[in-house]
Structures are given as C-alpha cells and as structure tokens.
mmCIF file with all atom_site columns, C-alpha atoms in Angstrom:
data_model
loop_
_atom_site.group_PDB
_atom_site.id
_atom_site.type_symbol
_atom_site.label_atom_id
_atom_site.label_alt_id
_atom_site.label_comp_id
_atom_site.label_asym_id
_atom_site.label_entity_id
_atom_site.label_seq_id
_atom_site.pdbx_PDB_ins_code
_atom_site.Cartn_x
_atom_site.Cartn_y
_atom_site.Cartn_z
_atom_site.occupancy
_atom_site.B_iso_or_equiv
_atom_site.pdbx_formal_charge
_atom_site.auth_seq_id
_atom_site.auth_comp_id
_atom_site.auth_asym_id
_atom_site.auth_atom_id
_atom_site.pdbx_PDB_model_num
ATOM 1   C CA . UNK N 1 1   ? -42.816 89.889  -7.551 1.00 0.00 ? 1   UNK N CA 1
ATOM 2   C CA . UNK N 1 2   ? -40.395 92.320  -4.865 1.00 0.00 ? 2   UNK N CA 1
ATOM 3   C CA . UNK N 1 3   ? -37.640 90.968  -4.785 1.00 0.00 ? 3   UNK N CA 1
ATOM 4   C CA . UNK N 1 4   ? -37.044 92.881  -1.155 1.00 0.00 ? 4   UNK N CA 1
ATOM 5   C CA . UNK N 1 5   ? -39.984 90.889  -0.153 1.00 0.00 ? 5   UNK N CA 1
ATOM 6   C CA . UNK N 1 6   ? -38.680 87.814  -1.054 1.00 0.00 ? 6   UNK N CA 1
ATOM 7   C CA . UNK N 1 7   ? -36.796 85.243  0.752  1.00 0.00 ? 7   UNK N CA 1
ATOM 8   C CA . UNK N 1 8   ? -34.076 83.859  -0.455 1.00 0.00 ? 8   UNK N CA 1
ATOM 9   C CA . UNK N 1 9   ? -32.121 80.475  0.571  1.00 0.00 ? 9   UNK N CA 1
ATOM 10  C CA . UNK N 1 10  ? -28.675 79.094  -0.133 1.00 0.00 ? 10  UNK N CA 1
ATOM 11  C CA . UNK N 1 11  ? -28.805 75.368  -1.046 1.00 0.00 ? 11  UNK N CA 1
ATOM 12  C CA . UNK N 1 12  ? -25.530 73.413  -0.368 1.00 0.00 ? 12  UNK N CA 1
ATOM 13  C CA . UNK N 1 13  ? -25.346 70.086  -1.670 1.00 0.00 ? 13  UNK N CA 1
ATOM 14  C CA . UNK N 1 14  ? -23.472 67.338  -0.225 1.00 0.00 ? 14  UNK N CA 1
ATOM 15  C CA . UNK N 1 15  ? -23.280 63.432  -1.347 1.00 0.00 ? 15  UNK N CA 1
ATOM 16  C CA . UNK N 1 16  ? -25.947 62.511  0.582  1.00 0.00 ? 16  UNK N CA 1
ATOM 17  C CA . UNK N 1 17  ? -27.645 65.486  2.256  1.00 0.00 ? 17  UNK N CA 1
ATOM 18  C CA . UNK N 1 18  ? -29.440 68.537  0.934  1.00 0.00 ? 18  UNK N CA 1
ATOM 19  C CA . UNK N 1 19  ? -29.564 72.053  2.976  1.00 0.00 ? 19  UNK N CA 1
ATOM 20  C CA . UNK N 1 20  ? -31.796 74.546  2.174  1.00 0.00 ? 20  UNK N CA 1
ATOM 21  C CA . UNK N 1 21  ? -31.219 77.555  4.322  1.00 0.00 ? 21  UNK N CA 1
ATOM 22  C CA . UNK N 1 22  ? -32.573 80.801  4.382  1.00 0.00 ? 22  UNK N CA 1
ATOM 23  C CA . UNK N 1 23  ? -29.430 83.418  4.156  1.00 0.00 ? 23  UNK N CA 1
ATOM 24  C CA . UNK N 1 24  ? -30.581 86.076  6.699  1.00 0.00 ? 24  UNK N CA 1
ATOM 25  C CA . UNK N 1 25  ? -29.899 83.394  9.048  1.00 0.00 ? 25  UNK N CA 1
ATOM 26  C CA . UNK N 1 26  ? -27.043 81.904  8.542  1.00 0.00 ? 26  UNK N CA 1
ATOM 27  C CA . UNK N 1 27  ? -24.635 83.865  11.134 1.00 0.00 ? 27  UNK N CA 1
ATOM 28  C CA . UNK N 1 28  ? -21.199 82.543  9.902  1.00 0.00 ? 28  UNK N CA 1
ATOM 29  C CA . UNK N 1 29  ? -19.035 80.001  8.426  1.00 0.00 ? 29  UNK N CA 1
ATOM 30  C CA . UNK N 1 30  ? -16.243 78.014  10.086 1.00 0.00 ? 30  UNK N CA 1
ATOM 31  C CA . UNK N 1 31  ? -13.292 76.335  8.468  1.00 0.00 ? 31  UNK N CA 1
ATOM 32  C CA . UNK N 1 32  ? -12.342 72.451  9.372  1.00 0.00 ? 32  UNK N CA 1
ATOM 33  C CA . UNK N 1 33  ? -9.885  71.310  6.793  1.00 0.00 ? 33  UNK N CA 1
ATOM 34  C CA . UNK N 1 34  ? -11.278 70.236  3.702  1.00 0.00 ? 34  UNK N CA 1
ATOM 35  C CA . UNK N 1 35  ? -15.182 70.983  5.265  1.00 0.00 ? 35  UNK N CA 1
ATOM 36  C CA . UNK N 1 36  ? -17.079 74.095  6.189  1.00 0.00 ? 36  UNK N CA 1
ATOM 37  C CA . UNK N 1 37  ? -19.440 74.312  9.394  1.00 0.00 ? 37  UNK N CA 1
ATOM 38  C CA . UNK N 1 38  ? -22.195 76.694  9.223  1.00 0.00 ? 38  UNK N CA 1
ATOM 39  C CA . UNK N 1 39  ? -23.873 78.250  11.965 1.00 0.00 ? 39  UNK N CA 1
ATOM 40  C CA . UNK N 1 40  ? -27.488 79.812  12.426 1.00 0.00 ? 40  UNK N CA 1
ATOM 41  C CA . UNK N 1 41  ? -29.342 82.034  14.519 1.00 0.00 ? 41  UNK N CA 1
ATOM 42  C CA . UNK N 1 42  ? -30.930 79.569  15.679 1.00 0.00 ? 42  UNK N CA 1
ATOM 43  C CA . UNK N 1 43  ? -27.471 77.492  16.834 1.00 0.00 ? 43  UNK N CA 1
ATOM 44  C CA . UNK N 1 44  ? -28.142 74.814  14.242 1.00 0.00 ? 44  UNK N CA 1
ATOM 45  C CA . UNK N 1 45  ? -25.266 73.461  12.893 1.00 0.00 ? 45  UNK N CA 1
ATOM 46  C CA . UNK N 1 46  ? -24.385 71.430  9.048  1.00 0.00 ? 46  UNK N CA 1
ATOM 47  C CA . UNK N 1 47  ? -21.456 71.023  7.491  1.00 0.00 ? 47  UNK N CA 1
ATOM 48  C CA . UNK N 1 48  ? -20.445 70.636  3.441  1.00 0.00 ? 48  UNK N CA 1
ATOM 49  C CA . UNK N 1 49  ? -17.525 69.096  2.068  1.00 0.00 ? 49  UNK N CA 1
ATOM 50  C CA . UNK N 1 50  ? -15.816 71.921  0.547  1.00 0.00 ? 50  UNK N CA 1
ATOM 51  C CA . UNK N 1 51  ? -13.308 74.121  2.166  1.00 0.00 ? 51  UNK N CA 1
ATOM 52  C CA . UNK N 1 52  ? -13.481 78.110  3.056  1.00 0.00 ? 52  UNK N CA 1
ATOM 53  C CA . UNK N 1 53  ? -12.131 79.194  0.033  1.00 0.00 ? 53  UNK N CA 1
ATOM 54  C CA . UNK N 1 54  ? -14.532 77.035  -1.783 1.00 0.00 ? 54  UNK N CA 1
ATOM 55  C CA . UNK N 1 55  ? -17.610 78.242  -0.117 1.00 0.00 ? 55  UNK N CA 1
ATOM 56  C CA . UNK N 1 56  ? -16.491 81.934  -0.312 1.00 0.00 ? 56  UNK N CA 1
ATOM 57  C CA . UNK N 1 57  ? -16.321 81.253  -3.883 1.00 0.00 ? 57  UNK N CA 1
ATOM 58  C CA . UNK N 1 58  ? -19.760 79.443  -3.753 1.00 0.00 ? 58  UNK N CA 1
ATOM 59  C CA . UNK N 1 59  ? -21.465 82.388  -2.434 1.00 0.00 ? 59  UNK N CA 1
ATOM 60  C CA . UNK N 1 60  ? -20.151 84.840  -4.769 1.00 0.00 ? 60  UNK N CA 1
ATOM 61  C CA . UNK N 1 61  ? -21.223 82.862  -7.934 1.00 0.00 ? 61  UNK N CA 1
ATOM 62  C CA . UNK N 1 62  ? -24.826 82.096  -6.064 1.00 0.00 ? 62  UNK N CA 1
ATOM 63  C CA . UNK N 1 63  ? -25.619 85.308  -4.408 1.00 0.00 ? 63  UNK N CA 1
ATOM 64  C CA . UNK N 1 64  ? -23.838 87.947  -6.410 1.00 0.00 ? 64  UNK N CA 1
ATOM 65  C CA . UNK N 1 65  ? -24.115 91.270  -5.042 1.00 0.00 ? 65  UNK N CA 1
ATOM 66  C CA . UNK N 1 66  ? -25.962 90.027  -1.952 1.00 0.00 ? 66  UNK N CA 1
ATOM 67  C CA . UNK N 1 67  ? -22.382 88.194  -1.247 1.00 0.00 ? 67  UNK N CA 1
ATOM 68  C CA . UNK N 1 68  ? -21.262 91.137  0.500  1.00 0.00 ? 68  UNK N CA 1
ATOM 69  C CA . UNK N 1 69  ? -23.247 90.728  3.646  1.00 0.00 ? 69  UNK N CA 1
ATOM 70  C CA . UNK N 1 70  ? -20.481 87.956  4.447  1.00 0.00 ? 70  UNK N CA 1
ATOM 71  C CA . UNK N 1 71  ? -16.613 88.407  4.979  1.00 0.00 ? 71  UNK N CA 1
ATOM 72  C CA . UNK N 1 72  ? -13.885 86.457  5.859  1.00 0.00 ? 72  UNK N CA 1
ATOM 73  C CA . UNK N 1 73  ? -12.302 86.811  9.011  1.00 0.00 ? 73  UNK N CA 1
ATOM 74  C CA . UNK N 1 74  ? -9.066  85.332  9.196  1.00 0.00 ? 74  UNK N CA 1
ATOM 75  C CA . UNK N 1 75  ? -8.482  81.494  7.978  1.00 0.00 ? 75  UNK N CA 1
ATOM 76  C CA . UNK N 1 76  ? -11.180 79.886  10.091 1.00 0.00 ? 76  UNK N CA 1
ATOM 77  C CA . UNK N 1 77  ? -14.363 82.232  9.447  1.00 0.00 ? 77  UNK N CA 1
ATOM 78  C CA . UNK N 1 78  ? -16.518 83.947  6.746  1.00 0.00 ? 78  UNK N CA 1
ATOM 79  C CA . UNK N 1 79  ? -19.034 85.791  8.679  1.00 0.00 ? 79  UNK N CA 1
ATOM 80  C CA . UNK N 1 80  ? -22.616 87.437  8.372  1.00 0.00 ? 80  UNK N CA 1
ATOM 81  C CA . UNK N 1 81  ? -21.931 91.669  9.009  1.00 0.00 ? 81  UNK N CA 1
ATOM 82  C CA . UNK N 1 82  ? -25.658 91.709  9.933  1.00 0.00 ? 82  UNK N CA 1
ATOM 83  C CA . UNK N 1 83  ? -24.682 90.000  13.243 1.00 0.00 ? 83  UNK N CA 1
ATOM 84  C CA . UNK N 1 84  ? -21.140 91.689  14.019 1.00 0.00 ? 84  UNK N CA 1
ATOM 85  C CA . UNK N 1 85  ? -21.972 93.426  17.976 1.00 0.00 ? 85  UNK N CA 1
ATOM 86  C CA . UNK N 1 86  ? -18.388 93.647  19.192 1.00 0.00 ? 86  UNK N CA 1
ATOM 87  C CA . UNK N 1 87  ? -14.839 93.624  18.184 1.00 0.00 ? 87  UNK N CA 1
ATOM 88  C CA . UNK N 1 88  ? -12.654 93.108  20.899 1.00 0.00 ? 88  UNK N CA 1
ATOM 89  C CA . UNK N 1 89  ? -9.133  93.155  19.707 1.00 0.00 ? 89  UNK N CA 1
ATOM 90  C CA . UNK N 1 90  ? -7.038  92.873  23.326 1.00 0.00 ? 90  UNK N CA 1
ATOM 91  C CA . UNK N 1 91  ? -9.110  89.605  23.875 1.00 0.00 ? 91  UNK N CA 1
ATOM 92  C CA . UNK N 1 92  ? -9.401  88.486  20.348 1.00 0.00 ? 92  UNK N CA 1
ATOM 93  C CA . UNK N 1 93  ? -12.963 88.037  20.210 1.00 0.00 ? 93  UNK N CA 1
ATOM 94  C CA . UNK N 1 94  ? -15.722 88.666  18.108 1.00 0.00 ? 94  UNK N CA 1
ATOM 95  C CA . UNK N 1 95  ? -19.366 88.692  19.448 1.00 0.00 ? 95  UNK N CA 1
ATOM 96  C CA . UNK N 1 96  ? -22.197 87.954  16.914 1.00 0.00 ? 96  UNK N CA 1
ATOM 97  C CA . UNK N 1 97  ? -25.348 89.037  18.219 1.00 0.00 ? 97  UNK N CA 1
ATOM 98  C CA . UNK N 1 98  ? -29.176 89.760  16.213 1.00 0.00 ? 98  UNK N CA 1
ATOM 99  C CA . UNK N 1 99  ? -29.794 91.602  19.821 1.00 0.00 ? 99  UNK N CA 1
ATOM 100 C CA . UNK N 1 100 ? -32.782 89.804  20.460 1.00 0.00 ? 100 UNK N CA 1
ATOM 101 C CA . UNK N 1 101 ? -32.292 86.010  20.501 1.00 0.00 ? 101 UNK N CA 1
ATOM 102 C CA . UNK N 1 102 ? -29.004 85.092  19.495 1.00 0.00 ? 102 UNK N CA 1
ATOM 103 C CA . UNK N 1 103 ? -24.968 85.796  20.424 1.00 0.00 ? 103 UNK N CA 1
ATOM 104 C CA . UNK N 1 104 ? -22.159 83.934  20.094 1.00 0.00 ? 104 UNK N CA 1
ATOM 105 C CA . UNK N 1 105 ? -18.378 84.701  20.439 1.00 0.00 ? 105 UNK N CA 1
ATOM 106 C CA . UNK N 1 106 ? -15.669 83.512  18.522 1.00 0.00 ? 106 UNK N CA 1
ATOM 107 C CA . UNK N 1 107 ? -11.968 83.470  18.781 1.00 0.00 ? 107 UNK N CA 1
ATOM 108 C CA . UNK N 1 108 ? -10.183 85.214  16.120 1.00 0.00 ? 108 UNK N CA 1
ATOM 109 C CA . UNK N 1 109 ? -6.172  86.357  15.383 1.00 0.00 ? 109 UNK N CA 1
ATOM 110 C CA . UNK N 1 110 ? -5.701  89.943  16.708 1.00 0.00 ? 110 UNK N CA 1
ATOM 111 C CA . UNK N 1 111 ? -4.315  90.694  13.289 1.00 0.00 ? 111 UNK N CA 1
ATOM 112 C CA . UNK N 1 112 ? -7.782  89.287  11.511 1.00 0.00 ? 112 UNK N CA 1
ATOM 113 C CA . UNK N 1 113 ? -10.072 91.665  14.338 1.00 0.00 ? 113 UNK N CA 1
ATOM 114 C CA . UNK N 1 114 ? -7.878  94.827  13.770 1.00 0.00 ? 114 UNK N CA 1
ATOM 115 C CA . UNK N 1 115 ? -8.112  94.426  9.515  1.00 0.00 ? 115 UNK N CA 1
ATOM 116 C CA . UNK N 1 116 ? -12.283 93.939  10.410 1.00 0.00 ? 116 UNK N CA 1
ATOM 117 C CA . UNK N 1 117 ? -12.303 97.042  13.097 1.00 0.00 ? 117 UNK N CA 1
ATOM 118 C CA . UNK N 1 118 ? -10.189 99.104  10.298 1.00 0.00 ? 118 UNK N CA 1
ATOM 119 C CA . UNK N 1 119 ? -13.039 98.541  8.329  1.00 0.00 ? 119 UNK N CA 1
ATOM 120 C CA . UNK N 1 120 ? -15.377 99.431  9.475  1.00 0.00 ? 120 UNK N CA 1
ATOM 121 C CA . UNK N 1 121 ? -14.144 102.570 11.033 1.00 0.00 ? 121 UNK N CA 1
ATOM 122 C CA . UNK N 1 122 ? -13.429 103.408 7.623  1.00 0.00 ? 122 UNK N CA 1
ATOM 123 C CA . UNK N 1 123 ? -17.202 102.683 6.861  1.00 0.00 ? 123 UNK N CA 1
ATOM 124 C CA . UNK N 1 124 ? -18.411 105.008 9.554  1.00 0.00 ? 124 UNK N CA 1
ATOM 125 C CA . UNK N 1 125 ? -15.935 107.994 8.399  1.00 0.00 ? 125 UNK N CA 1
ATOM 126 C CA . UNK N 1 126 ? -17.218 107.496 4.756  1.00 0.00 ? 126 UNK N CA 1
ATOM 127 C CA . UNK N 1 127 ? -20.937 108.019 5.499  1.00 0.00 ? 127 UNK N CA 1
#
C-alpha cells in the first residue's frame, strides 16, 4: 500500500467522545487551560481534555516525523505550516489560509510572530 496515497487521521479520545480527524485538515490547535480546541478547514470545532503541552506531546508520539507539519506559536497555539499565508508582526496577526476555501486570523504575541517569521526566512535562505 503507498503510504503517500494514504490518508491518515489523528484520533483523540476523550471520556465520552471519540474524534477521528483526518490531519491535512486540521488547521491549528488552541490552548484553554487544562483543554485544547482544534480547528479545521472546514471551521469545525472539538475540544480534548488535555492541555497544549500535552497534545504537542500527543502528536509527536502518534505522528512521528509527520509531527513537523505543526508548530507552536506562542502559549495559546500549535499550528498546521500547510496553512500559514501571512505573518503580520506590527498587527500581531497570523492569517491561515488553504487559498481556496478557508482563512482565518489569529492573534498572536509580536515576540511569538517574529521567532515564526525568523524561521522561516531562515528556511527560504537555506534552499
């Protein structure tokens, strides 16, 4: 079976609900104490009882390698770098956008935008 063929889903397991979503989609994580919200494409919205640091860890152990497509941003956010459109520093947003069907902005420190633009300036200067 191709495995680049294949999709693959992240299943997060609360007390009394199951999720069962397909990672390409999921557009970014949110922080909200001892929870994490996760957002879609699509806008749908569920949220686990862990915390951040909990679900980073989560997707590290689940998705090894794959686990680099998301970062954290800050305290409040782990993000998909699929969806990243614009870093605006000055304003402190960040717009997540597939270009088609989906965008969202989000609020961020300007300390947590200017460590995320560093990097990926250093990306583009690498290749």
């Amino acid at each position: 079976m191709d495995s680049k063929n294949t999709v693959k889903y992240l299943y997060l397991n609360t007390r009394n609900e199951l999720y069962r979503v397909e990672i390409a989609n999921i557009a970014y994580f949110e922080a909200d104490g001892n929870y994490t919200c996760f957002v879609l494409r699509s806008k749908q919205k569920g949220v686990v009882t862990m915390n951040l640091s909990q679900m980073q860890a989560v997707l590290s152990e689940r998705m090894k390698e794959e686990a680099r497509m998301f970062v954290r941003v800050g305290k409040r956010f782990i993000i998909n770098q699929h969806y990243i459109y614009h870093i605006d520093v000055a304003r402190q947003k960040l717009t997540l956008s597939d270009c088609k069907t989906f965008a969202c902005q989000l609020s961020l420190s300007k300390e947590a935008l200017r460590q995320l633009k560093s990097l990926y300036v250093a990306a583009v200067q690498l290749s």
